Coordinates of C-alpha atoms in Angstrom, one line a residue:
M1 CA 2.7 13.4 -48.8
T2 CA 1.0 15.0 -45.7
S3 CA 3.0 15.0 -42.7
K4 CA 1.5 13.1 -39.6
D5 CA -0.4 15.4 -37.2
N6 CA 1.9 15.2 -33.8
S7 CA -0.6 17.4 -31.7
Y8 CA -1.2 16.2 -28.3
G9 CA -4.8 15.3 -29.3
A10 CA -3.9 13.6 -32.5
V11 CA -1.6 11.4 -30.9
M12 CA -3.6 10.4 -28.1
A13 CA -6.7 9.5 -30.7
R14 CA -4.2 7.4 -32.0
K15 CA -3.0 5.8 -29.1
N16 CA -4.6 2.3 -29.4
E17 CA -3.3 1.8 -32.9
I18 CA 0.3 2.5 -31.8
M19 CA -0.2 0.2 -28.6
K20 CA -1.3 -2.9 -31.0
A21 CA 1.7 -2.2 -33.4
A22 CA 3.9 -1.9 -30.4
V23 CA 2.7 -5.0 -28.3
G24 CA 1.3 -7.0 -31.2
V25 CA -1.7 -7.9 -29.1
D26 CA -5.1 -7.3 -30.8
Y27 CA -6.9 -6.2 -27.3
A28 CA -10.6 -5.9 -28.8
S29 CA -10.3 -10.1 -29.8
F30 CA -10.8 -10.6 -25.9
E31 CA -13.8 -8.0 -25.4
S32 CA -17.4 -9.4 -25.4
G33 CA -19.6 -7.3 -23.1
S34 CA -20.0 -3.8 -22.4
L35 CA -17.4 -4.0 -20.1
A36 CA -16.4 -7.8 -19.7
F37 CA -13.0 -9.1 -21.5
D38 CA -11.8 -12.8 -21.2
Y39 CA -8.7 -11.9 -18.8
E40 CA -7.6 -15.5 -19.0
A41 CA -7.6 -16.1 -22.7
M42 CA -5.6 -12.6 -22.9
M43 CA -3.2 -14.1 -20.4
A44 CA -2.9 -17.1 -22.4
S45 CA -2.3 -15.4 -25.7
T46 CA 1.4 -14.9 -24.5
G47 CA 1.9 -18.4 -25.7
Y48 CA 4.3 -19.0 -22.8
T49 CA 3.5 -21.6 -20.3
L50 CA 5.0 -20.9 -16.7
E51 CA 7.6 -23.8 -17.9
D52 CA 8.6 -21.7 -20.8
V53 CA 8.7 -18.4 -18.3
I54 CA 11.1 -20.2 -16.0
N55 CA 13.2 -21.4 -19.0
I56 CA 13.2 -17.8 -20.6
Q57 CA 14.3 -16.5 -17.2
K58 CA 17.3 -19.1 -16.9
G59 CA 18.6 -17.8 -20.2
F60 CA 18.5 -14.4 -18.4
S61 CA 20.5 -15.8 -15.2
I62 CA 17.2 -14.4 -13.6
G63 CA 15.5 -16.4 -10.6
N64 CA 16.2 -19.0 -8.2
T65 CA 16.7 -16.3 -5.6
P66 CA 17.4 -17.1 -1.8
L67 CA 14.6 -17.2 0.3
I68 CA 16.0 -16.1 3.8
E69 CA 14.6 -16.2 7.4
L70 CA 14.8 -13.3 9.2
K71 CA 15.0 -14.8 12.8
N72 CA 16.5 -11.6 14.6
L73 CA 13.5 -9.6 13.1
T74 CA 11.2 -12.2 14.2
T75 CA 12.7 -12.1 17.5
L76 CA 11.7 -8.4 17.6
A77 CA 8.4 -8.9 16.4
R78 CA 7.5 -11.6 19.3
R79 CA 8.9 -9.3 21.8
C80 CA 6.0 -6.7 20.7
A81 CA 3.4 -9.2 20.1
P82 CA 1.0 -11.1 22.6
D83 CA 2.1 -14.2 24.0
G84 CA 2.3 -16.9 21.5
M85 CA 1.8 -14.6 18.6
G86 CA 4.8 -13.6 16.2
A87 CA 4.9 -15.7 12.9
R88 CA 8.2 -16.6 11.4
I89 CA 9.2 -13.9 9.0
F90 CA 11.0 -14.5 5.5
I91 CA 12.1 -12.5 2.5
K92 CA 12.7 -13.6 -1.1
D93 CA 15.6 -11.8 -1.7
E94 CA 14.8 -10.8 -5.4
A95 CA 17.9 -7.9 -5.3
A96 CA 20.0 -11.2 -6.3
N97 CA 18.7 -10.8 -9.7
P98 CA 20.8 -9.2 -12.3
S99 CA 19.1 -5.8 -12.5
G100 CA 18.6 -5.8 -8.6
S101 CA 15.0 -6.4 -8.4
F102 CA 12.1 -8.7 -9.3
K103 CA 11.1 -6.4 -12.2
V104 CA 13.8 -8.1 -14.3
R105 CA 11.6 -11.2 -14.0
R106 CA 8.6 -8.9 -15.8
A107 CA 11.1 -7.8 -18.3
S108 CA 12.6 -11.2 -19.7
V109 CA 9.6 -12.3 -21.3
S110 CA 8.9 -9.0 -23.1
I111 CA 12.6 -8.7 -24.3
Y112 CA 12.5 -12.2 -25.2
H113 CA 9.0 -11.8 -27.3
A114 CA 10.3 -8.6 -28.8
K115 CA 13.6 -10.0 -29.7
N116 CA 11.8 -13.2 -31.7
H117 CA 9.4 -11.1 -33.3
G118 CA 11.7 -8.6 -34.8
Y119 CA 12.0 -5.5 -32.7
K120 CA 15.0 -3.8 -33.0
G121 CA 14.6 -2.1 -29.4
A122 CA 12.3 -1.6 -26.6
I123 CA 11.0 1.6 -24.9
S124 CA 9.7 1.7 -21.0
A125 CA 7.9 4.3 -19.2
T126 CA 8.9 4.2 -15.8
S127 CA 10.5 5.6 -12.8
G128 CA 13.5 3.4 -13.0
N129 CA 13.6 -0.1 -11.2
Y130 CA 11.8 -1.6 -14.2
G131 CA 13.5 0.5 -16.6
A132 CA 16.9 -0.9 -15.3
A133 CA 15.3 -4.4 -15.9
V134 CA 14.4 -3.6 -19.4
A135 CA 17.9 -2.3 -19.8
S136 CA 19.5 -5.5 -18.7
C137 CA 17.8 -8.0 -20.7
C138 CA 18.0 -5.6 -23.7
A139 CA 21.8 -5.5 -23.3
K140 CA 22.0 -9.4 -23.0
T141 CA 20.0 -9.5 -26.2
G142 CA 21.6 -6.8 -28.1
L143 CA 18.3 -4.9 -28.4
R144 CA 18.4 -0.7 -28.0
C145 CA 16.6 0.5 -24.9
I146 CA 15.0 3.9 -24.2
V147 CA 13.8 4.6 -20.5
V148 CA 11.0 7.4 -20.4
Q149 CA 11.4 8.6 -16.8
E150 CA 9.3 11.5 -15.1
C151 CA 12.2 12.5 -13.0
F152 CA 11.7 16.4 -12.2
D153 CA 9.4 19.2 -11.3
S154 CA 9.2 22.8 -12.8
K155 CA 12.3 23.9 -10.7
G156 CA 14.6 21.0 -12.3
L157 CA 14.9 19.1 -9.0
G158 CA 14.6 15.6 -9.0
Q159 CA 13.9 13.0 -6.2
P160 CA 17.4 11.3 -5.2
E161 CA 16.0 7.9 -5.8
I162 CA 14.5 8.3 -9.2
I163 CA 18.0 9.8 -10.2
E164 CA 19.7 6.9 -8.6
K165 CA 17.5 4.7 -10.9
A166 CA 18.3 6.6 -14.1
R167 CA 22.3 6.2 -13.2
K168 CA 21.3 2.4 -13.0
C169 CA 19.4 2.6 -16.4
E170 CA 22.2 4.3 -18.2
A171 CA 24.9 1.9 -16.9
L172 CA 23.0 -1.0 -18.3
G173 CA 23.2 0.9 -21.5
A174 CA 19.9 2.5 -21.7
E175 CA 19.1 5.9 -23.2
V176 CA 17.2 7.6 -20.5
V177 CA 14.8 10.3 -21.3
Q178 CA 13.7 12.4 -18.3
L179 CA 10.7 14.6 -18.0
T180 CA 9.0 16.9 -15.5
V181 CA 5.8 15.7 -14.0
G182 CA 2.9 16.0 -16.1
P183 CA 0.8 14.4 -18.8
E184 CA 3.8 14.8 -21.1
L185 CA 5.2 11.7 -20.1
F186 CA 2.2 9.3 -22.2
Y187 CA 2.5 11.8 -25.0
V188 CA 6.5 11.5 -25.5
F189 CA 6.3 7.8 -24.8
L190 CA 3.6 7.1 -27.8
R191 CA 5.6 9.4 -30.2
M192 CA 8.6 7.5 -29.4
L193 CA 6.7 4.1 -29.9
E194 CA 5.6 5.7 -33.2
D195 CA 8.8 6.8 -34.4
T196 CA 11.0 4.1 -33.5
H197 CA 8.7 1.2 -34.3
Y198 CA 10.0 -0.5 -31.0
F199 CA 8.5 -2.8 -28.6
N200 CA 6.2 -1.6 -26.1
A201 CA 7.7 -3.1 -22.8
S202 CA 5.1 -2.0 -20.5
L203 CA 4.7 -2.9 -17.2
Y204 CA 1.0 -3.9 -17.7
T205 CA 1.2 -6.3 -20.8
T206 CA 0.6 -10.1 -20.4
F207 CA 4.3 -10.7 -21.1
G208 CA 5.3 -8.7 -18.1
I209 CA 2.8 -10.4 -15.6
A210 CA 3.5 -13.8 -16.8
G211 CA 7.1 -13.2 -16.0
I212 CA 6.3 -12.4 -12.5
E213 CA 4.2 -15.7 -11.9
S214 CA 7.5 -17.8 -11.4
L215 CA 8.1 -15.4 -8.4
G216 CA 5.2 -16.8 -6.9
W217 CA 5.5 -20.2 -7.9
E218 CA 9.1 -20.1 -6.8
L219 CA 8.7 -18.9 -3.5
A220 CA 5.9 -21.7 -2.9
M221 CA 8.5 -24.6 -3.7
Q222 CA 11.2 -23.1 -1.7
M223 CA 9.0 -22.8 1.4
R224 CA 7.8 -26.2 1.0
E225 CA 11.3 -27.8 0.1
Q226 CA 13.5 -25.9 2.9
Y227 CA 10.8 -25.5 5.7
G228 CA 7.9 -28.0 4.9
C229 CA 5.1 -25.7 5.0
D230 CA 3.1 -23.1 3.2
P231 CA 3.2 -19.6 4.2
A232 CA 0.1 -18.4 5.8
M233 CA 0.5 -14.7 4.5
V234 CA 2.4 -13.5 1.3
V235 CA 3.0 -9.6 1.3
C236 CA 3.4 -7.7 -1.9
T237 CA 4.2 -4.1 -2.3
N238 CA 1.6 -2.5 -4.2
A239 CA 1.8 0.4 -6.6
G240 CA 0.4 -0.5 -10.4
G241 CA -0.8 -3.8 -9.1
G242 CA 1.5 -6.2 -11.3
N243 CA 3.7 -7.2 -8.5
L244 CA 0.8 -8.8 -6.7
T245 CA -1.3 -9.7 -9.7
G246 CA 1.8 -12.1 -11.0
T247 CA 2.9 -13.4 -7.7
A248 CA -0.9 -14.4 -6.6
R249 CA -1.1 -16.3 -10.0
G250 CA 2.4 -18.1 -9.4
L251 CA 1.1 -18.9 -5.8
R252 CA -2.0 -20.3 -7.5
K253 CA -0.8 -22.5 -9.8
A254 CA 1.9 -24.0 -7.4
G255 CA -1.5 -24.8 -5.3
C256 CA -0.6 -22.6 -2.7
Q257 CA -3.5 -20.7 -0.5
A258 CA -1.7 -18.3 1.4
Q259 CA -3.5 -15.0 2.0
V260 CA -2.1 -12.4 -0.2
V261 CA -2.0 -8.8 1.3
A262 CA -1.3 -5.7 -0.6
A263 CA 1.1 -3.1 1.2
S264 CA 1.7 0.5 -0.2
V265 CA 3.0 3.6 1.6
N266 CA 0.4 6.1 2.8
L267 CA 0.9 9.3 0.7
K268 CA -3.2 10.3 1.3
G269 CA -3.7 14.0 0.0
L270 CA -0.5 14.2 -2.3
H271 CA -1.3 14.4 -6.1
M272 CA 0.9 12.1 -8.1
A273 CA 0.8 14.4 -11.1
S274 CA 1.0 17.8 -8.9
D275 CA 4.5 19.7 -9.8
H276 CA 4.3 21.3 -6.4
Q277 CA 3.7 18.0 -4.4
F278 CA 5.9 15.6 -6.8
N279 CA 9.0 16.1 -4.5
L280 CA 7.1 16.4 -1.2
K281 CA 6.4 12.6 -1.4
S282 CA 9.5 10.3 0.1
F283 CA 8.6 7.2 -1.9
T284 CA 8.7 6.8 -5.7
T285 CA 6.9 3.7 -6.2
G286 CA 4.8 1.4 -3.7
H287 CA 2.6 4.0 -2.4
T288 CA -1.3 4.9 -2.3
G289 CA -1.0 7.4 -5.0
F290 CA -0.2 4.7 -7.5
G291 CA -1.9 1.5 -5.4
M292 CA -5.3 2.7 -4.8
P293 CA -6.3 4.3 -8.3
F294 CA -4.8 1.2 -10.4
S295 CA -6.4 -1.3 -7.8
T296 CA -9.8 0.6 -8.4
W297 CA -9.5 0.8 -12.1
P298 CA -6.3 -1.2 -13.7
D299 CA -7.3 0.1 -17.3
R300 CA -5.7 3.6 -16.4
S301 CA -2.4 2.1 -17.7
D302 CA -0.4 2.7 -21.1
V303 CA -2.0 -0.5 -22.9
P304 CA -5.7 -0.5 -23.3
R305 CA -6.4 -3.8 -21.0
S306 CA -4.0 -4.0 -18.0
A307 CA -3.2 -7.5 -17.2
A308 CA -2.3 -6.2 -13.6
R309 CA -5.6 -6.8 -11.9
P310 CA -4.8 -6.9 -8.1
L311 CA -8.1 -6.7 -6.8
R312 CA -8.9 -10.1 -8.3
Y313 CA -6.1 -11.5 -6.3
M314 CA -6.0 -9.4 -3.0
D315 CA -7.3 -10.9 0.2
K316 CA -6.3 -7.4 2.1
Y317 CA -5.2 -4.1 1.8
V318 CA -2.8 -2.4 4.5
T319 CA -1.0 0.9 4.4
I320 CA 2.3 1.7 6.1
N321 CA 3.5 5.1 6.9
Q322 CA 6.9 6.6 5.5
G323 CA 8.6 6.9 8.8
E324 CA 7.9 3.1 9.6
V325 CA 9.5 2.1 6.5
F326 CA 12.5 4.2 6.8
Y327 CA 12.8 2.9 10.3
I328 CA 12.8 -0.9 9.1
T329 CA 15.1 -0.4 6.5
E330 CA 17.3 0.4 9.2
I331 CA 16.5 -2.1 11.6
L332 CA 17.1 -4.9 8.8
A333 CA 20.8 -3.6 8.2
R334 CA 21.5 -3.6 11.9
L335 CA 19.7 -6.8 12.8
E336 CA 20.3 -8.6 10.1
G337 CA 23.2 -7.6 8.1
L338 CA 21.0 -6.9 4.9
E339 CA 20.8 -3.3 3.4
K340 CA 18.1 -3.3 1.0
G341 CA 15.9 -0.5 -0.8
P342 CA 12.5 1.1 0.1
A343 CA 10.2 -1.2 -2.2
G344 CA 10.4 -4.2 -0.7
N345 CA 10.8 -2.8 2.8
T346 CA 7.4 -1.2 2.5
S347 CA 5.9 -4.7 2.6
L348 CA 8.6 -5.9 5.2
A349 CA 7.2 -2.9 7.6
A350 CA 3.7 -4.6 7.2
A351 CA 4.9 -8.2 7.4
F352 CA 6.6 -7.0 11.0
A353 CA 3.1 -5.8 12.3
L354 CA 1.3 -8.8 10.8
S355 CA 3.4 -11.5 11.9
Q356 CA 2.4 -10.1 15.4
T357 CA -1.2 -11.3 14.5
L358 CA -0.2 -14.8 13.6
P359 CA 0.5 -17.7 15.9
Q360 CA 4.3 -18.4 16.2
D361 CA 4.3 -21.5 14.2
Q362 CA 2.8 -19.7 10.9
C363 CA 5.2 -18.3 8.6
I364 CA 4.8 -14.8 6.4
V365 CA 6.7 -14.2 3.7
V366 CA 7.8 -10.7 2.0
Q367 CA 8.1 -11.7 -1.4
E368 CA 10.9 -9.3 -3.0
T369 CA 13.7 -7.2 -2.2
E370 CA 15.4 -4.3 -4.0
Y371 CA 18.8 -3.4 -4.5
T372 CA 19.9 0.0 -2.7
G373 CA 22.2 2.6 -4.0
A374 CA 23.5 6.3 -3.1
G375 CA 19.9 7.8 -3.7
K376 CA 17.6 5.2 -2.7
H377 CA 19.5 5.2 0.7
V378 CA 17.4 6.3 3.8
N379 CA 19.7 9.7 4.4
A380 CA 19.4 10.5 0.8
Q381 CA 15.7 10.6 0.9
L382 CA 15.6 12.1 4.4
S383 CA 17.7 14.7 3.5
F384 CA 15.7 15.6 0.4
A385 CA 12.7 15.7 2.3
R386 CA 14.1 18.0 5.0
S387 CA 15.1 20.3 2.3
N388 CA 12.0 20.5 1.0
G389 CA 10.2 21.6 4.7
I390 CA 9.5 18.2 5.7
E391 CA 9.7 18.0 9.4
I392 CA 11.6 14.8 10.3
R393 CA 11.5 13.4 14.1
L394 CA 10.8 10.4 16.4
G395 CA 7.5 9.8 17.9
N396 CA 4.4 8.0 17.0
P397 CA 3.8 7.5 13.0
E398 CA 0.2 7.8 13.9
D399 CA 0.9 11.5 14.0
E400 CA 2.5 11.7 10.4
I401 CA 1.0 13.7 7.8
P402 CA 2.0 13.2 4.4
G403 CA 3.8 16.4 2.7
R404 CA 4.4 17.7 5.9
S405 CA 6.3 15.1 8.5
I406 CA 7.9 12.2 8.6
I407 CA 7.9 10.3 11.7
L408 CA 10.2 7.5 12.9
P409 CA 8.5 5.5 15.7
E410 CA 10.1 5.7 18.9
H411 CA 9.6 2.1 19.4
P412 CA 9.0 -0.6 17.2
R413 CA 5.7 -1.6 18.7
L414 CA 4.5 1.5 17.3
I415 CA 4.6 0.2 13.6
K416 CA 1.2 -1.1 12.5
A417 CA -0.4 -1.9 9.2
R418 CA -3.6 -0.2 8.7
E419 CA -6.3 -2.3 6.9
A420 CA -8.1 -0.5 3.9
D421 CA -12.1 -1.0 3.6
M422 CA -11.8 -3.8 0.8
S423 CA -15.9 -3.3 0.4
H424 CA -15.0 0.7 -0.2
L425 CA -12.3 -0.4 -2.7
R426 CA -14.8 -3.0 -4.8
H427 CA -17.3 -0.6 -4.9
S428 CA -14.9 1.9 -6.3
L429 CA -14.0 -0.3 -9.3
I430 CA -17.7 -1.0 -10.1
K431 CA -18.4 3.0 -9.9
H432 CA -15.4 3.6 -12.1
A433 CA -16.5 0.7 -14.7
V434 CA -19.9 2.0 -15.0
G435 CA -18.4 5.4 -15.4
T436 CA -16.6 4.1 -18.8
L437 CA -19.7 3.1 -20.5
P438 CA -21.0 5.7 -23.1
E439 CA -24.7 4.7 -22.3
V440 CA -25.8 2.9 -19.6
S441 CA -29.6 1.2 -19.1
R442 CA -31.2 2.1 -15.7
D443 CA -34.2 0.3 -13.9
S444 CA -37.3 2.2 -12.6
E445 CA -35.4 3.4 -9.5
G446 CA -32.5 4.7 -11.7
H447 CA -30.1 2.4 -10.8
P448 CA -27.6 1.1 -13.2
V449 CA -28.6 -2.3 -15.4
L450 CA -25.7 -4.5 -16.6
D451 CA -25.9 -7.7 -18.7
E452 CA -25.0 -11.0 -17.0
Q453 CA -21.9 -11.1 -18.9
D454 CA -20.9 -7.9 -17.4
V455 CA -22.1 -8.6 -13.6
E456 CA -19.9 -12.1 -13.9
F457 CA -17.1 -9.8 -15.3
L458 CA -16.9 -7.2 -12.4
A459 CA -17.6 -10.1 -9.5
L460 CA -14.2 -11.7 -10.9
E461 CA -12.6 -8.2 -10.9
T462 CA -13.6 -7.7 -7.3
N463 CA -13.1 -11.1 -6.0
S464 CA -16.4 -11.1 -4.6
S465 CA -20.2 -12.2 -5.9
K466 CA -22.7 -11.4 -8.5
E467 CA -24.7 -10.6 -5.3
F468 CA -22.2 -8.3 -4.2
V469 CA -22.4 -6.5 -7.6
L470 CA -25.8 -6.3 -8.0
Q471 CA -26.0 -4.7 -4.6
A472 CA -23.4 -2.1 -5.6
L473 CA -25.1 -1.2 -8.9
K474 CA -28.0 -0.6 -6.5
N475 CA -26.0 1.6 -4.4
L476 CA -24.6 3.7 -7.5

């Protein structure tokens, strides 16, 4: 009997086979053109309707979380806004869910499916909030749980926020495997899936995204029932894109036409896989280091075809600086008596600025909050940043340099939501897509030529048009 080759190259070569066994989805069955695949058919392949998802989540005591109007924060925004401007600000308090974040919606459908299909356990690769969600659902169903976490740099130093999340995972019964930053995370993850035959409770499967649809649908229903209107904007913290994708799909299923805005913390210039730079960032999720790459090429995730495809659904993408998020976290506690973690407060900082661009009779909703704890707290993260040589001071956040400074605004009027160039993001996705093709036909001028099916697919992927895609191909 020959032993299995577990070298890095051999395991990576088997990744599609491993993933198929660990998720139970044949992704190839949805592929059609060179690039195209049937996204809606892939989503429908879960076999769970939105009503099914809501009922599954009720069994885990998930959902029906409060929608809270932040009246004092709205008053502050109006003092900073032009006359007549300053939309009412609301938050969907997802910290009220069992694991303390919206991600338990994501985990619930995956773990329900894993339990019903005979898996003995589930594995998740995550910095923590999602790991806690998977652990919570596994505890409820009696499945084993392993969380693989990228935690330390080569000196053994870990972000307080990541270590806090590991504590949460362990408290809920998970085995936590902590690794240093680098390419070994995915390798170890694949090895564990293959060795244990556990379910891949990935953030990016159809099950996970279907689980978040209930959040968008519930938000729309609550706004109508409690306030008699739809929101003008819904702001979603954006990293891997599943949060925004699922929420937007749920809003659409509710018939809500709110503008969907992505928000990320600006970490421009910091590389997420760099050992040296790993601890120079003060945010472990919801930042541009994940948000931008995953928006412009979603299939960089741990499944062959990611169900998180945010550029299909976002109307606007804004960035917020680190100091602004820390500031709004303190303001939320001081003005509203709500202490929440940094992920949802990224969107809240953006919403505070965006509300000032909308009339007072409109509403803007931040679609999630998360729990906070010792390591997630502002003081812990700022102390860790200072120990790594980051300058922390009051001033104008425009002067902040990621990895070198964190500037807390000296006045709330300085909080800004800086718009990303959506056209540039769409062009980047098309460029990435064409770059994945082994061979590309070209016209007489050397421009890439794609078949009709692939052009239509890219128009959907970029939330644009066939004309936009054809012009983008000419620009490559």
